Every structure is written in structure tokens, then in C-alpha cells.
Amino acid sequence: MRNYEAIFMFYPDADEEKKVKHFDRLKAIIEDNGKISNIDEWGMRKLAYEIEYYKEASYVLVEFEVETESIKEIDRVSKILDTVMRHMIIAVED
């Protein structure tokens, strides 16, 4: 297993209940194949530039350890969730 960090940016006008449900789905994918070491909710932050006319987003940073094959599934699900504006997953060197 490798260590990863993922940042998820959620739309600011997304329903809070829906956002939590979608984030729980992402957590479940990670926990099925690894473990989460830290979740850091940054809250609303101003964007460096507008994305689809939005000037801010809700950020969540997740540090986790998972098998490499699971990254494709996390990426795929993040792309189809309508509350996720952007996401990025990086491998962390030991």
C-alpha cells in the first residue's frame, strides 16, 4: 500500500446533506481497500480564479493509505459526483 493525499473541492451552493453523502461514498471506497489517517475540512476558501462562475469552494483534504488500483475508482467516482467541483490525488513519498 502507498500513502496518498487527496483534495476535494465541493461546489459552494451544493446541498450540505448531499455533500456529506457524496463524501461518505468517497470515504467508503478508500476504507474498503485501505485506511484513512487524517481528514482535514478547510471549509469555504476563495479560488485563485473563477471556475464555472464560482469564486469559492468548500475544501476537504484527506490523507490515506490504499492499494494503487483503488486510485482509479476514487478518481472515476469523483468525476461523476455532481457536488465535486475539482479533485486531485497525489502520492506522498515516505
PDB file of C-alpha atoms in Angstrom:
ATOM      1  CA  MET A   1       0.000   0.000   0.000  1.00  0.00           C
ATOM      2  CA  ARG A   2       1.072   3.568  -0.702  1.00  0.00           C
ATOM      3  CA  ASN A   3       0.328   6.834   1.041  1.00  0.00           C
ATOM      4  CA  TYR A   4      -1.780   9.408  -0.790  1.00  0.00           C
ATOM      5  CA  GLU A   5      -3.280  12.831  -0.244  1.00  0.00           C
ATOM      6  CA  ALA A   6      -6.460  13.930  -1.955  1.00  0.00           C
ATOM      7  CA  ILE A   7      -8.074  17.339  -2.033  1.00  0.00           C
ATOM      8  CA  PHE A   8     -11.750  17.554  -2.892  1.00  0.00           C
ATOM      9  CA  MET A   9     -13.359  20.869  -3.812  1.00  0.00           C
ATOM     10  CA  PHE A  10     -17.131  20.930  -3.434  1.00  0.00           C
ATOM     11  CA  TYR A  11     -19.490  23.459  -5.039  1.00  0.00           C
ATOM     12  CA  PRO A  12     -20.422  26.198  -2.551  1.00  0.00           C
ATOM     13  CA  ASP A  13     -24.144  26.022  -3.340  1.00  0.00           C
ATOM     14  CA  ALA A  14     -24.388  22.219  -3.062  1.00  0.00           C
ATOM     15  CA  ASP A  15     -26.856  20.892  -0.518  1.00  0.00           C
ATOM     16  CA  GLU A  16     -24.972  20.049   2.706  1.00  0.00           C
ATOM     17  CA  GLU A  17     -26.731  16.721   3.118  1.00  0.00           C
ATOM     18  CA  LYS A  18     -25.864  15.708  -0.453  1.00  0.00           C
ATOM     19  CA  LYS A  19     -22.260  16.833   0.022  1.00  0.00           C
ATOM     20  CA  VAL A  20     -21.903  14.681   3.155  1.00  0.00           C
ATOM     21  CA  LYS A  21     -23.491  11.709   1.375  1.00  0.00           C
ATOM     22  CA  HIS A  22     -21.075  12.021  -1.562  1.00  0.00           C
ATOM     23  CA  PHE A  23     -18.051  12.453   0.701  1.00  0.00           C
ATOM     24  CA  ASP A  24     -19.124   9.366   2.665  1.00  0.00           C
ATOM     25  CA  ARG A  25     -19.194   7.450  -0.617  1.00  0.00           C
ATOM     26  CA  LEU A  26     -15.596   8.510  -1.345  1.00  0.00           C
ATOM     27  CA  LYS A  27     -14.541   7.562   2.198  1.00  0.00           C
ATOM     28  CA  ALA A  28     -16.163   4.152   1.808  1.00  0.00           C
ATOM     29  CA  ILE A  29     -14.130   3.441  -1.339  1.00  0.00           C
ATOM     30  CA  ILE A  30     -10.932   4.321   0.491  1.00  0.00           C
ATOM     31  CA  GLU A  31     -11.803   2.350   3.629  1.00  0.00           C
ATOM     32  CA  ASP A  32     -12.784  -0.759   1.633  1.00  0.00           C
ATOM     33  CA  ASN A  33      -9.239  -1.039   0.289  1.00  0.00           C
ATOM     34  CA  GLY A  34      -7.116   0.809   2.841  1.00  0.00           C
ATOM     35  CA  LYS A  35      -7.324   3.224   5.743  1.00  0.00           C
ATOM     36  CA  ILE A  36      -7.755   6.941   6.277  1.00  0.00           C
ATOM     37  CA  SER A  37      -5.189   8.573   8.536  1.00  0.00           C
ATOM     38  CA  ASN A  38      -6.490  12.156   8.552  1.00  0.00           C
ATOM     39  CA  ILE A  39      -9.427  14.232   7.291  1.00  0.00           C
ATOM     40  CA  ASP A  40      -8.999  17.999   7.389  1.00  0.00           C
ATOM     41  CA  GLU A  41     -12.035  20.101   6.467  1.00  0.00           C
ATOM     42  CA  TRP A  42     -10.811  23.520   5.394  1.00  0.00           C
ATOM     43  CA  GLY A  43     -14.267  24.959   4.805  1.00  0.00           C
ATOM     44  CA  MET A  44     -15.006  27.685   2.271  1.00  0.00           C
ATOM     45  CA  ARG A  45     -11.957  29.179   0.572  1.00  0.00           C
ATOM     46  CA  LYS A  46     -11.596  31.740  -2.178  1.00  0.00           C
ATOM     47  CA  LEU A  47     -10.473  30.312  -5.520  1.00  0.00           C
ATOM     48  CA  ALA A  48      -7.417  31.694  -7.326  1.00  0.00           C
ATOM     49  CA  TYR A  49      -9.585  32.069 -10.426  1.00  0.00           C
ATOM     50  CA  GLU A  50     -13.247  31.561 -11.264  1.00  0.00           C
ATOM     51  CA  ILE A  51     -14.393  28.053 -12.097  1.00  0.00           C
ATOM     52  CA  GLU A  52     -17.783  27.913 -13.828  1.00  0.00           C
ATOM     53  CA  TYR A  53     -18.540  31.409 -12.427  1.00  0.00           C
ATOM     54  CA  TYR A  54     -17.846  30.318  -8.839  1.00  0.00           C
ATOM     55  CA  LYS A  55     -15.372  32.344  -6.779  1.00  0.00           C
ATOM     56  CA  GLU A  56     -15.127  29.984  -3.793  1.00  0.00           C
ATOM     57  CA  ALA A  57     -15.376  26.309  -2.913  1.00  0.00           C
ATOM     58  CA  SER A  58     -15.528  24.065   0.129  1.00  0.00           C
ATOM     59  CA  TYR A  59     -12.241  22.149   0.542  1.00  0.00           C
ATOM     60  CA  VAL A  60     -11.591  18.795   2.214  1.00  0.00           C
ATOM     61  CA  LEU A  61      -8.098  17.268   2.482  1.00  0.00           C
ATOM     62  CA  VAL A  62      -7.845  13.509   3.041  1.00  0.00           C
ATOM     63  CA  GLU A  63      -4.652  11.621   3.878  1.00  0.00           C
ATOM     64  CA  PHE A  64      -4.909   7.876   3.352  1.00  0.00           C
ATOM     65  CA  GLU A  65      -3.135   4.623   2.601  1.00  0.00           C
ATOM     66  CA  VAL A  66      -4.560   2.408  -0.133  1.00  0.00           C
ATOM     67  CA  GLU A  67      -3.674  -0.013  -2.915  1.00  0.00           C
ATOM     68  CA  THR A  68      -2.738   1.672  -6.199  1.00  0.00           C
ATOM     69  CA  GLU A  69      -5.642   0.090  -8.103  1.00  0.00           C
ATOM     70  CA  SER A  70      -8.158   1.901  -5.888  1.00  0.00           C
ATOM     71  CA  ILE A  71      -6.990   5.320  -7.055  1.00  0.00           C
ATOM     72  CA  LYS A  72      -8.680   4.805 -10.429  1.00  0.00           C
ATOM     73  CA  GLU A  73     -12.005   4.098  -8.709  1.00  0.00           C
ATOM     74  CA  ILE A  74     -11.698   7.162  -6.438  1.00  0.00           C
ATOM     75  CA  ASP A  75     -10.887   9.281  -9.497  1.00  0.00           C
ATOM     76  CA  ARG A  76     -13.789   7.831 -11.507  1.00  0.00           C
ATOM     77  CA  VAL A  77     -16.351   8.379  -8.759  1.00  0.00           C
ATOM     78  CA  SER A  78     -15.079  11.912  -8.056  1.00  0.00           C
ATOM     79  CA  LYS A  79     -15.630  12.826 -11.707  1.00  0.00           C
ATOM     80  CA  ILE A  80     -19.262  11.683 -11.733  1.00  0.00           C
ATOM     81  CA  LEU A  81     -20.381  13.163  -8.395  1.00  0.00           C
ATOM     82  CA  ASP A  82     -22.219  16.399  -9.115  1.00  0.00           C
ATOM     83  CA  THR A  83     -21.157  18.083  -5.845  1.00  0.00           C
ATOM     84  CA  VAL A  84     -17.409  17.729  -6.545  1.00  0.00           C
ATOM     85  CA  MET A  85     -16.089  20.726  -8.468  1.00  0.00           C
ATOM     86  CA  ARG A  86     -12.482  19.524  -8.714  1.00  0.00           C
ATOM     87  CA  HIS A  87     -10.250  16.928  -7.075  1.00  0.00           C
ATOM     88  CA  MET A  88      -6.587  15.996  -7.050  1.00  0.00           C
ATOM     89  CA  ILE A  89      -4.900  12.862  -5.731  1.00  0.00           C
ATOM     90  CA  ILE A  90      -1.138  12.705  -5.231  1.00  0.00           C
ATOM     91  CA  ALA A  91       1.194  10.011  -3.959  1.00  0.00           C
ATOM     92  CA  VAL A  92       3.147  11.018  -0.869  1.00  0.00           C
ATOM     93  CA  GLU A  93       6.738   9.879  -0.591  1.00  0.00           C
ATOM     94  CA  ASP A  94       7.567   8.003   2.624  1.00  0.00           C
TER      95      ASP A  94
END
